[in-house]
mmCIF file of C-alpha atoms and ligand atoms in Angstrom:
data_model
loop_
_atom_site.group_PDB
_atom_site.id
_atom_site.type_symbol
_atom_site.label_atom_id
_atom_site.label_comp_id
_atom_site.label_asym_id
_atom_site.label_seq_id
_atom_site.Cartn_x
_atom_site.Cartn_y
_atom_site.Cartn_z
ATOM 1 C CA UNK A 24 -8.697 -52.476 -66.407
ATOM 2 C CA UNK A 25 -6.672 -55.145 -68.206
ATOM 3 C CA UNK A 26 -4.065 -56.890 -66.061
ATOM 4 C CA UNK A 27 -1.054 -58.212 -67.963
ATOM 5 C CA UNK A 28 1.415 -60.728 -66.591
ATOM 6 C CA UNK A 29 4.893 -61.068 -68.105
ATOM 7 C CA UNK A 30 6.813 -63.759 -66.235
ATOM 8 C CA UNK A 31 9.936 -63.201 -68.357
ATOM 9 C CA UNK A 32 10.101 -59.497 -69.308
ATOM 10 C CA UNK A 33 13.069 -57.898 -71.057
ATOM 11 C CA UNK A 34 14.855 -54.766 -72.086
ATOM 12 C CA UNK A 35 14.554 -54.877 -75.903
ATOM 13 C CA UNK A 36 17.408 -53.372 -77.924
ATOM 14 C CA UNK A 37 16.685 -53.025 -81.661
ATOM 15 C CA UNK A 38 19.490 -52.250 -84.120
ATOM 16 C CA UNK A 39 18.708 -51.307 -87.732
ATOM 17 C CA UNK A 40 21.365 -52.720 -90.074
ATOM 18 C CA UNK A 41 21.689 -52.510 -93.887
ATOM 19 C CA UNK A 42 22.163 -56.245 -94.260
ATOM 20 C CA UNK A 43 22.963 -59.050 -91.883
ATOM 21 C CA UNK A 44 26.381 -60.568 -92.741
ATOM 22 C CA UNK A 45 27.755 -63.283 -90.455
ATOM 23 C CA UNK A 46 31.308 -62.740 -89.233
ATOM 24 C CA UNK A 47 31.425 -59.039 -90.219
ATOM 25 C CA UNK A 48 31.456 -55.823 -88.142
ATOM 26 C CA UNK A 49 28.050 -54.286 -88.829
ATOM 27 C CA UNK A 50 27.332 -50.571 -88.311
ATOM 28 C CA UNK A 51 23.838 -49.819 -87.023
ATOM 29 C CA UNK A 52 21.980 -47.112 -88.965
ATOM 30 C CA UNK A 53 19.669 -46.559 -86.001
ATOM 31 C CA UNK A 54 18.931 -48.093 -82.592
ATOM 32 C CA UNK A 55 16.054 -48.177 -80.117
ATOM 33 C CA UNK A 56 15.666 -49.373 -76.547
ATOM 34 C CA UNK A 57 12.158 -50.377 -75.496
ATOM 35 C CA UNK A 58 10.687 -52.096 -72.465
ATOM 36 C CA UNK A 59 9.927 -55.626 -73.628
ATOM 37 C CA UNK A 60 8.109 -58.862 -73.065
ATOM 38 C CA UNK A 61 4.753 -59.736 -74.527
ATOM 39 C CA UNK A 62 2.499 -58.686 -71.629
ATOM 40 C CA UNK A 63 4.527 -55.507 -71.152
ATOM 41 C CA UNK A 64 3.884 -54.671 -74.811
ATOM 42 C CA UNK A 65 0.153 -55.348 -74.443
ATOM 43 C CA UNK A 66 0.036 -52.897 -71.511
ATOM 44 C CA UNK A 67 2.072 -50.303 -73.456
ATOM 45 C CA UNK A 68 -0.244 -50.579 -76.471
ATOM 46 C CA UNK A 69 -3.350 -50.268 -74.290
ATOM 47 C CA UNK A 70 -1.926 -47.237 -72.479
ATOM 48 C CA UNK A 71 -1.008 -45.595 -75.794
ATOM 49 C CA UNK A 72 -4.681 -45.884 -76.759
ATOM 50 C CA UNK A 73 -6.230 -44.714 -73.511
ATOM 51 C CA UNK A 74 -7.205 -48.154 -72.138
ATOM 52 C CA UNK A 75 -6.372 -48.749 -68.457
ATOM 53 C CA UNK A 76 -3.908 -51.538 -67.815
ATOM 54 C CA UNK A 77 -1.588 -52.750 -65.059
ATOM 55 C CA UNK A 78 1.517 -54.809 -65.818
ATOM 56 C CA UNK A 79 2.842 -57.434 -63.385
ATOM 57 C CA UNK A 80 6.580 -58.014 -63.904
ATOM 58 C CA UNK A 81 9.274 -59.749 -61.883
ATOM 59 C CA UNK A 82 12.395 -57.551 -62.135
ATOM 60 C CA UNK A 83 15.988 -57.851 -60.950
ATOM 61 C CA UNK A 84 19.500 -56.475 -61.444
ATOM 62 C CA UNK A 85 20.540 -53.410 -63.444
ATOM 63 C CA UNK A 86 18.365 -54.398 -66.423
ATOM 64 C CA UNK A 87 15.414 -54.793 -64.064
ATOM 65 C CA UNK A 88 15.916 -51.228 -62.835
ATOM 66 C CA UNK A 89 16.238 -50.041 -66.433
ATOM 67 C CA UNK A 90 13.012 -51.834 -67.351
ATOM 68 C CA UNK A 91 11.153 -50.194 -64.460
ATOM 69 C CA UNK A 92 12.583 -46.772 -65.461
ATOM 70 C CA UNK A 93 11.542 -47.257 -69.101
ATOM 71 C CA UNK A 94 8.024 -48.305 -68.093
ATOM 72 C CA UNK A 95 7.688 -45.445 -65.595
ATOM 73 C CA UNK A 96 8.815 -43.012 -68.304
ATOM 74 C CA UNK A 97 5.992 -44.293 -70.535
ATOM 75 C CA UNK A 98 3.513 -44.042 -67.655
ATOM 76 C CA UNK A 99 2.729 -47.781 -67.498
ATOM 77 C CA UNK A 100 1.033 -48.769 -64.231
ATOM 78 C CA UNK A 101 3.348 -51.391 -62.723
ATOM 79 C CA UNK A 102 3.280 -54.129 -60.121
ATOM 80 C CA UNK A 103 6.971 -54.956 -59.965
ATOM 81 C CA UNK A 104 8.001 -58.026 -57.953
ATOM 82 C CA UNK A 105 11.719 -57.943 -56.984
ATOM 83 C CA UNK A 106 13.682 -61.095 -57.829
ATOM 84 C CA UNK A 107 17.287 -62.173 -57.213
ATOM 85 C CA UNK A 108 18.162 -62.815 -60.888
ATOM 86 C CA UNK A 109 18.953 -60.281 -63.627
ATOM 87 C CA UNK A 110 16.158 -59.298 -66.017
ATOM 88 C CA UNK A 111 17.125 -60.336 -69.566
ATOM 89 C CA UNK A 112 18.038 -58.198 -72.588
ATOM 90 C CA UNK A 113 16.703 -59.263 -75.993
ATOM 91 C CA UNK A 114 18.334 -58.128 -79.228
ATOM 92 C CA UNK A 115 16.602 -57.434 -82.542
ATOM 93 C CA UNK A 116 18.483 -56.919 -85.813
ATOM 94 C CA UNK A 117 16.127 -55.266 -88.317
ATOM 95 C CA UNK A 118 16.967 -55.035 -92.034
ATOM 96 C CA UNK A 119 15.444 -52.467 -94.460
ATOM 97 C CA UNK A 120 13.225 -55.077 -96.181
ATOM 98 C CA UNK A 121 11.508 -55.784 -92.856
ATOM 99 C CA UNK A 122 13.447 -58.984 -92.086
ATOM 100 C CA UNK A 123 13.916 -59.287 -88.346
ATOM 101 C CA UNK A 124 16.439 -61.503 -86.541
ATOM 102 C CA UNK A 125 15.867 -61.858 -82.792
ATOM 103 C CA UNK A 126 18.137 -63.157 -80.061
ATOM 104 C CA UNK A 127 16.163 -63.749 -76.869
ATOM 105 C CA UNK A 128 17.919 -64.657 -73.619
ATOM 106 C CA UNK A 129 16.469 -67.478 -71.522
ATOM 107 C CA UNK A 130 15.934 -65.037 -68.683
ATOM 108 C CA UNK A 131 16.646 -65.285 -64.950
ATOM 109 C CA UNK A 132 15.558 -68.219 -62.833
ATOM 110 C CA UNK A 133 12.312 -67.541 -60.966
ATOM 111 C CA UNK A 134 12.492 -69.491 -57.697
ATOM 112 C CA UNK A 135 9.408 -71.196 -56.266
ATOM 113 C CA UNK A 136 9.137 -68.427 -53.667
ATOM 114 C CA UNK A 137 9.407 -65.712 -56.324
ATOM 115 C CA UNK A 138 6.826 -67.441 -58.536
ATOM 116 C CA UNK A 139 4.496 -67.659 -55.527
ATOM 117 C CA UNK A 140 4.983 -63.904 -54.907
ATOM 118 C CA UNK A 141 4.201 -63.089 -58.548
ATOM 119 C CA UNK A 142 1.142 -65.379 -58.442
ATOM 120 C CA UNK A 143 -0.101 -63.649 -55.291
ATOM 121 C CA UNK A 144 0.302 -60.218 -56.921
ATOM 122 C CA UNK A 145 -1.699 -61.461 -59.918
ATOM 123 C CA UNK A 146 -4.477 -63.070 -57.869
ATOM 124 C CA UNK A 147 -4.750 -59.981 -55.630
ATOM 125 C CA UNK A 148 -5.033 -57.590 -58.587
ATOM 126 C CA UNK A 149 -7.277 -59.819 -60.715
ATOM 127 C CA UNK A 150 -10.454 -58.788 -58.869
ATOM 128 C CA UNK A 151 -10.144 -55.303 -60.410
ATOM 129 C CA UNK A 152 -9.478 -56.632 -63.934
ATOM 130 C CA UNK A 153 -11.762 -57.218 -66.933
ATOM 131 C CA UNK A 154 -9.105 -59.544 -68.329
ATOM 132 C CA UNK A 155 -5.979 -61.222 -66.958
ATOM 133 C CA UNK A 156 -3.548 -61.635 -69.852
ATOM 134 C CA UNK A 157 -0.542 -63.923 -69.334
ATOM 135 C CA UNK A 158 1.989 -63.526 -72.122
ATOM 136 C CA UNK A 159 5.390 -64.673 -73.281
ATOM 137 C CA UNK A 160 7.798 -67.453 -72.504
ATOM 138 C CA UNK A 161 8.132 -69.039 -69.079
ATOM 139 C CA UNK A 162 11.444 -68.199 -67.394
ATOM 140 C CA UNK A 163 13.612 -71.049 -66.104
ATOM 141 C CA UNK A 164 12.395 -72.268 -62.730
ATOM 142 C CA UNK A 165 8.632 -72.601 -62.392
ATOM 143 C CA UNK A 166 7.318 -76.049 -63.289
ATOM 144 C CA UNK A 167 4.577 -76.321 -65.859
ATOM 145 C CA UNK A 168 2.367 -77.681 -63.049
ATOM 146 C CA UNK A 169 2.866 -74.461 -61.068
ATOM 147 C CA UNK A 170 1.964 -72.419 -64.160
ATOM 148 C CA UNK A 171 -1.098 -74.594 -64.853
ATOM 149 C CA UNK A 172 -2.144 -74.134 -61.241
ATOM 150 C CA UNK A 173 -2.003 -70.318 -61.593
ATOM 151 C CA UNK A 174 -4.116 -70.473 -64.781
ATOM 152 C CA UNK A 175 -6.625 -72.855 -63.165
ATOM 153 C CA UNK A 176 -6.947 -70.690 -60.049
ATOM 154 C CA UNK A 177 -7.683 -67.621 -62.200
ATOM 155 C CA UNK A 178 -10.273 -69.470 -64.311
ATOM 156 C CA UNK A 179 -11.724 -71.154 -61.214
ATOM 157 C CA UNK A 180 -12.172 -67.773 -59.533
ATOM 158 C CA UNK A 181 -14.207 -66.617 -62.537
ATOM 159 C CA UNK A 182 -11.657 -64.245 -64.095
ATOM 160 C CA UNK A 183 -11.413 -63.961 -67.876
ATOM 161 C CA UNK A 184 -7.989 -65.344 -68.738
ATOM 162 C CA UNK A 185 -6.093 -64.833 -72.004
ATOM 163 C CA UNK A 186 -2.851 -66.705 -72.664
ATOM 164 C CA UNK A 187 -0.323 -65.792 -75.366
ATOM 165 C CA UNK A 188 2.539 -68.213 -75.004
ATOM 166 C CA UNK A 189 4.119 -71.186 -76.707
ATOM 167 C CA UNK A 190 4.675 -74.906 -76.187
ATOM 168 C CA UNK A 191 3.579 -76.391 -72.857
ATOM 169 C CA UNK A 192 2.549 -72.991 -71.427
ATOM 170 C CA UNK A 193 0.096 -72.410 -74.283
ATOM 171 C CA UNK A 194 -1.317 -75.918 -73.819
ATOM 172 C CA UNK A 195 -1.571 -75.317 -70.057
ATOM 173 C CA UNK A 196 -3.673 -72.204 -70.732
ATOM 174 C CA UNK A 197 -5.887 -74.198 -73.100
ATOM 175 C CA UNK A 198 -6.327 -77.076 -70.619
ATOM 176 C CA UNK A 199 -7.116 -74.632 -67.804
ATOM 177 C CA UNK A 200 -9.988 -73.256 -69.890
ATOM 178 C CA UNK A 201 -8.610 -69.821 -70.784
ATOM 179 C CA UNK A 202 -11.291 -67.652 -72.382
ATOM 180 C CA UNK A 203 -8.826 -66.703 -75.127
ATOM 181 C CA UNK A 204 -5.500 -67.943 -76.480
ATOM 182 C CA UNK A 205 -3.420 -66.178 -79.153
ATOM 183 C CA UNK A 206 -0.961 -68.485 -80.879
ATOM 184 C CA UNK A 207 0.994 -67.329 -83.930
ATOM 185 C CA UNK A 208 1.405 -69.702 -86.878
ATOM 186 C CA UNK A 209 4.419 -71.547 -85.436
ATOM 187 C CA UNK A 210 2.847 -71.839 -81.969
ATOM 188 C CA UNK A 211 -0.381 -73.177 -83.488
ATOM 189 C CA UNK A 212 1.563 -75.733 -85.541
ATOM 190 C CA UNK A 213 3.467 -76.880 -82.452
ATOM 191 C CA UNK A 214 0.289 -77.078 -80.372
ATOM 192 C CA UNK A 215 -1.516 -79.411 -82.811
ATOM 193 C CA UNK A 216 1.556 -81.146 -84.240
ATOM 194 C CA UNK A 217 0.800 -80.189 -87.861
ATOM 195 C CA UNK A 218 2.000 -77.315 -90.062
ATOM 196 C CA UNK A 219 -0.984 -75.327 -91.428
ATOM 197 C CA UNK A 220 -0.659 -74.401 -95.101
ATOM 198 C CA UNK A 221 -4.208 -73.159 -95.773
ATOM 199 C CA UNK A 222 -6.819 -71.119 -93.882
ATOM 200 C CA UNK A 223 -8.796 -74.354 -93.545
ATOM 201 C CA UNK A 224 -5.864 -75.956 -91.717
ATOM 202 C CA UNK A 225 -5.705 -72.943 -89.358
ATOM 203 C CA UNK A 226 -9.427 -73.127 -88.609
ATOM 204 C CA UNK A 227 -9.165 -76.873 -87.946
ATOM 205 C CA UNK A 228 -6.224 -76.328 -85.560
ATOM 206 C CA UNK A 229 -8.127 -73.566 -83.730
ATOM 207 C CA UNK A 230 -11.128 -75.884 -83.383
ATOM 208 C CA UNK A 231 -8.885 -78.518 -81.804
ATOM 209 C CA UNK A 232 -7.669 -75.997 -79.213
ATOM 210 C CA UNK A 233 -11.279 -75.051 -78.458
ATOM 211 C CA UNK A 234 -12.182 -78.731 -78.080
ATOM 212 C CA UNK A 235 -9.263 -79.037 -75.628
ATOM 213 C CA UNK A 236 -10.622 -76.221 -73.435
ATOM 214 C CA UNK A 237 -9.960 -72.752 -74.895
ATOM 215 C CA UNK A 238 -12.996 -70.501 -75.215
ATOM 216 C CA UNK A 239 -11.755 -68.564 -78.249
ATOM 217 C CA UNK A 240 -8.659 -68.839 -80.415
ATOM 218 C CA UNK A 241 -7.154 -65.801 -82.126
ATOM 219 C CA UNK A 242 -4.505 -67.185 -84.483
ATOM 220 C CA UNK A 243 -2.121 -64.557 -85.832
ATOM 221 C CA UNK A 244 -0.612 -65.334 -89.221
ATOM 222 C CA UNK A 245 1.922 -62.583 -89.917
ATOM 223 C CA UNK A 246 1.314 -61.016 -93.349
ATOM 224 C CA UNK A 247 -1.625 -63.447 -93.797
ATOM 225 C CA UNK A 248 -3.552 -61.586 -91.080
ATOM 226 C CA UNK A 249 -5.462 -63.425 -88.364
ATOM 227 C CA UNK A 250 -8.254 -65.947 -87.806
ATOM 228 C CA UNK A 251 -10.732 -65.868 -84.915
ATOM 229 C CA UNK A 252 -12.568 -69.055 -83.973
ATOM 230 C CA UNK A 253 -15.004 -68.789 -81.066
ATOM 231 C CA UNK A 254 -18.519 -69.832 -80.062
ATOM 232 C CA UNK A 255 -19.952 -67.424 -82.649
ATOM 233 C CA UNK A 256 -18.131 -69.018 -85.606
ATOM 234 C CA UNK A 257 -15.128 -68.261 -87.788
ATOM 235 C CA UNK A 258 -13.776 -64.893 -88.958
ATOM 236 C CA UNK A 259 -10.646 -64.199 -90.991
ATOM 237 C CA UNK A 260 -9.033 -60.846 -91.610
ATOM 238 C CA UNK A 261 -6.074 -59.229 -93.264
ATOM 239 C CA UNK A 262 -4.358 -55.856 -92.922
ATOM 240 C CA UNK A 263 -1.757 -55.311 -95.666
ATOM 241 C CA UNK A 264 1.325 -53.247 -94.834
ATOM 242 C CA UNK A 265 3.195 -51.646 -97.750
ATOM 243 C CA UNK A 266 6.502 -51.030 -95.924
ATOM 244 C CA UNK A 267 6.988 -53.414 -92.968
ATOM 245 C CA UNK A 268 9.610 -51.906 -90.638
ATOM 246 C CA UNK A 269 9.676 -54.160 -87.558
ATOM 247 C CA UNK A 270 7.362 -57.042 -86.773
ATOM 248 C CA UNK A 271 8.586 -57.161 -83.148
ATOM 249 C CA UNK A 272 5.585 -56.751 -80.876
ATOM 250 C CA UNK A 273 3.062 -57.028 -83.734
ATOM 251 C CA UNK A 274 1.294 -59.959 -82.098
ATOM 252 C CA UNK A 275 1.157 -58.071 -78.802
ATOM 253 C CA UNK A 276 -0.403 -55.050 -80.544
ATOM 254 C CA UNK A 277 -2.940 -57.333 -82.291
ATOM 255 C CA UNK A 278 -3.944 -58.875 -78.955
ATOM 256 C CA UNK A 279 -4.163 -55.476 -77.244
ATOM 257 C CA UNK A 280 -6.378 -54.019 -79.974
ATOM 258 C CA UNK A 281 -8.615 -57.114 -79.948
ATOM 259 C CA UNK A 282 -9.078 -56.909 -76.156
ATOM 260 C CA UNK A 283 -9.542 -53.120 -76.210
ATOM 261 C CA UNK A 284 -12.425 -53.541 -78.665
ATOM 262 C CA UNK A 285 -14.276 -56.146 -76.588
ATOM 263 C CA UNK A 286 -12.638 -59.391 -77.773
ATOM 264 C CA UNK A 287 -15.631 -60.537 -79.838
ATOM 265 C CA UNK A 288 -16.757 -60.361 -83.422
ATOM 266 C CA UNK A 289 -15.666 -58.523 -86.551
ATOM 267 C CA UNK A 290 -15.216 -55.148 -84.851
ATOM 268 C CA UNK A 291 -12.690 -56.528 -82.354
ATOM 269 C CA UNK A 292 -10.814 -58.474 -85.041
ATOM 270 C CA UNK A 293 -10.705 -55.355 -87.238
ATOM 271 C CA UNK A 294 -9.313 -53.308 -84.368
ATOM 272 C CA UNK A 295 -6.688 -55.941 -83.547
ATOM 273 C CA UNK A 296 -5.571 -56.121 -87.183
ATOM 274 C CA UNK A 297 -5.315 -52.316 -87.395
ATOM 275 C CA UNK A 298 -3.113 -52.252 -84.264
ATOM 276 C CA UNK A 299 -0.985 -55.159 -85.576
ATOM 277 C CA UNK A 300 -0.464 -53.494 -88.968
ATOM 278 C CA UNK A 301 0.438 -50.188 -87.304
ATOM 279 C CA UNK A 302 2.998 -51.898 -85.050
ATOM 280 C CA UNK A 303 4.634 -53.489 -88.114
ATOM 281 C CA UNK A 304 5.029 -50.030 -89.678
ATOM 282 C CA UNK A 305 6.815 -48.637 -86.597
ATOM 283 C CA UNK A 306 10.484 -49.174 -85.592
ATOM 284 C CA UNK A 307 11.603 -51.538 -82.830
ATOM 285 C CA UNK A 308 8.712 -52.637 -80.654
ATOM 286 C CA UNK A 309 7.113 -49.197 -80.559
ATOM 287 C CA UNK A 310 3.387 -49.572 -79.893
ATOM 288 C CA UNK A 311 0.868 -47.672 -82.054
ATOM 289 C CA UNK A 312 -1.039 -44.592 -80.875
ATOM 290 C CA UNK A 313 -4.477 -43.618 -82.239
ATOM 291 C CA UNK A 314 -2.725 -41.449 -84.867
ATOM 292 C CA UNK A 315 -0.949 -44.556 -86.245
ATOM 293 C CA UNK A 316 -4.146 -46.578 -86.742
ATOM 294 C CA UNK A 317 -5.747 -46.945 -90.175
ATOM 295 C CA UNK A 318 -8.765 -49.248 -90.242
ATOM 296 C CA UNK A 319 -9.629 -48.560 -93.907
ATOM 297 C CA UNK A 320 -7.274 -51.260 -95.257
ATOM 298 C CA UNK A 321 -8.496 -53.999 -92.896
ATOM 299 C CA UNK A 322 -10.700 -56.681 -94.493
ATOM 300 C CA UNK A 323 -12.596 -59.126 -92.263
ATOM 301 C CA UNK A 324 -14.818 -61.896 -93.664
ATOM 302 C CA UNK A 325 -16.886 -64.638 -92.031
ATOM 303 C CA UNK A 326 -16.333 -68.268 -93.050
ATOM 304 C CA UNK A 327 -13.258 -67.710 -95.251
ATOM 305 C CA UNK A 328 -12.417 -69.992 -98.183
ATOM 306 C CA UNK A 329 -10.696 -72.954 -96.459
ATOM 307 C CA UNK A 330 -8.497 -73.612 -99.510
ATOM 308 C CA UNK A 331 -6.878 -70.144 -99.351
ATOM 309 C CA UNK A 332 -3.110 -70.774 -99.047
ATOM 310 C CA UNK A 333 -0.928 -69.119 -96.441
ATOM 311 C CA UNK A 334 1.974 -67.172 -97.884
ATOM 312 C CA UNK A 335 4.016 -65.858 -94.964
HETATM 313 N N1 ADP B 3 4.540 -58.633 -92.698
HETATM 314 C C1 ADP B 3 3.345 -58.231 -92.199
HETATM 315 N N2 ADP B 3 2.494 -57.522 -92.976
HETATM 316 C C2 ADP B 3 1.300 -57.123 -92.499
HETATM 317 N N3 ADP B 3 0.862 -57.391 -91.257
HETATM 318 C C3 ADP B 3 1.652 -58.094 -90.448
HETATM 319 C C4 ADP B 3 2.937 -58.562 -90.866
HETATM 320 N N4 ADP B 3 3.495 -59.223 -89.844
HETATM 321 C C5 ADP B 3 2.599 -59.171 -88.832
HETATM 322 N N5 ADP B 3 1.490 -58.504 -89.195
HETATM 323 C C6 ADP B 3 0.313 -58.203 -88.370
HETATM 324 O O1 ADP B 3 0.654 -58.427 -87.013
HETATM 325 C C7 ADP B 3 -0.122 -59.508 -86.476
HETATM 326 C C8 ADP B 3 0.740 -60.358 -85.555
HETATM 327 O O2 ADP B 3 1.853 -60.867 -86.256
HETATM 328 P P1 ADP B 3 2.403 -62.344 -86.028
HETATM 329 O O3 ADP B 3 3.758 -62.382 -86.665
HETATM 330 O O4 ADP B 3 1.412 -63.324 -86.509
HETATM 331 O O5 ADP B 3 2.432 -62.455 -84.437
HETATM 332 P P2 ADP B 3 3.633 -62.611 -83.383
HETATM 333 O O6 ADP B 3 4.287 -61.253 -83.345
HETATM 334 O O7 ADP B 3 2.917 -62.964 -82.122
HETATM 335 O O8 ADP B 3 4.549 -63.697 -83.896
HETATM 336 C C9 ADP B 3 -0.658 -60.271 -87.695
HETATM 337 O O9 ADP B 3 -1.861 -60.922 -87.374
HETATM 338 C C10 ADP B 3 -0.851 -59.131 -88.694
HETATM 339 O O10 ADP B 3 -2.048 -58.457 -88.437
HETATM 340 O O1 FBP B 4 8.898 -64.251 -74.038
HETATM 341 P P1 FBP B 4 9.495 -64.493 -75.390
HETATM 342 O O2 FBP B 4 8.738 -65.493 -76.199
HETATM 343 O O3 FBP B 4 10.975 -64.813 -75.313
HETATM 344 O O4 FBP B 4 9.368 -63.162 -76.204
HETATM 345 C C1 FBP B 4 9.845 -61.943 -75.703
HETATM 346 C C2 FBP B 4 9.927 -60.957 -76.801
HETATM 347 O O5 FBP B 4 8.672 -60.845 -77.390
HETATM 348 C C3 FBP B 4 8.336 -59.474 -77.579
HETATM 349 O O6 FBP B 4 7.341 -59.182 -76.641
HETATM 350 C C4 FBP B 4 7.879 -59.288 -78.989
HETATM 351 O O7 FBP B 4 6.731 -60.073 -79.228
HETATM 352 P P2 FBP B 4 6.283 -60.633 -80.658
HETATM 353 O O8 FBP B 4 6.582 -62.094 -80.630
HETATM 354 O O9 FBP B 4 4.848 -60.333 -80.724
HETATM 355 O O10 FBP B 4 7.058 -59.942 -81.737
HETATM 356 C C5 FBP B 4 9.578 -58.686 -77.285
HETATM 357 O O11 FBP B 4 9.285 -57.447 -76.686
HETATM 358 C C6 FBP B 4 10.348 -59.597 -76.365
HETATM 359 O O12 FBP B 4 11.729 -59.400 -76.525
#
């Protein structure tokens, strides 16, 4: 079982528009409502592919009830912790060429008591889990020290921890010794204070995160695929998509596929890239099912050419 933790989940509303024009009334060609938040998406992707997962989510207000209803309707196994604040709604505007504009709310304040309740739910359930996967932004409220403490307690208790977050929360996961971190290109750049422009730069940045405590680094690079740096070496892979529809949740699908396939080596990276590419081809943040997966276009190579430029 893979336990996911989404401290700041959301109800995701995606609107498909012909073109984004500021100051105009836009008519949506289509719309989708999905349960959202990065850990929530990892659980949804795992469930859609027959892998057992439980999602820990603080929920509150009408949107919190809607989120629980949406997740129950999909059959996601939930540990919902009631909070006083209102669960956020995030908006995606998707254009036909695949361009996505997102507006994410900050999310409700999680009080110290509520954060302690969520932490207890996580620590209690972790004993049954092969992985504990903490994903997404931190909501307002918990200090970075409290978050670091949760990560350290999980690692200290011997659980395999994966962290997919940004800024200080990503660095807290690294410093706590998470077995895996999954930054995207911007998160990697922020973490090392340098913008990667080649695969060599990405590998160097991943090595710095490993030196700072992370066991493995899975760097996702949008249309440039992904790079895995771990104790076994360096792998790079790509999964071209002819008609990108919505990149929302692509990183979550990549992480889910990578974990589902054992989180090591070329087979796991191939699986992650196939799930990521499939998510990009689907509307909103719909997660791929086995029927959506096509591994034939995925290319994974060891020790990639460090001078290869990044395009996306
Ligand atoms: N435009 C794209 N074309 C093909 N694959 C993509 C594209 N965007 C994302 N992907 C796939 O989804 C994965 C995650 O996307 P990325 O944007 O890096 O993560 P995140 O969603 O976390 O920001 C990539 O590693 C890649 O496999
Ligand atoms: O916690 P954050 O960083 O605000 O992100 C939340 C958003 O991320 C998502 O999980 C999508 O993730 P991606 O970044 O992988 O596209 C949405 O479902 C959600 O609205």
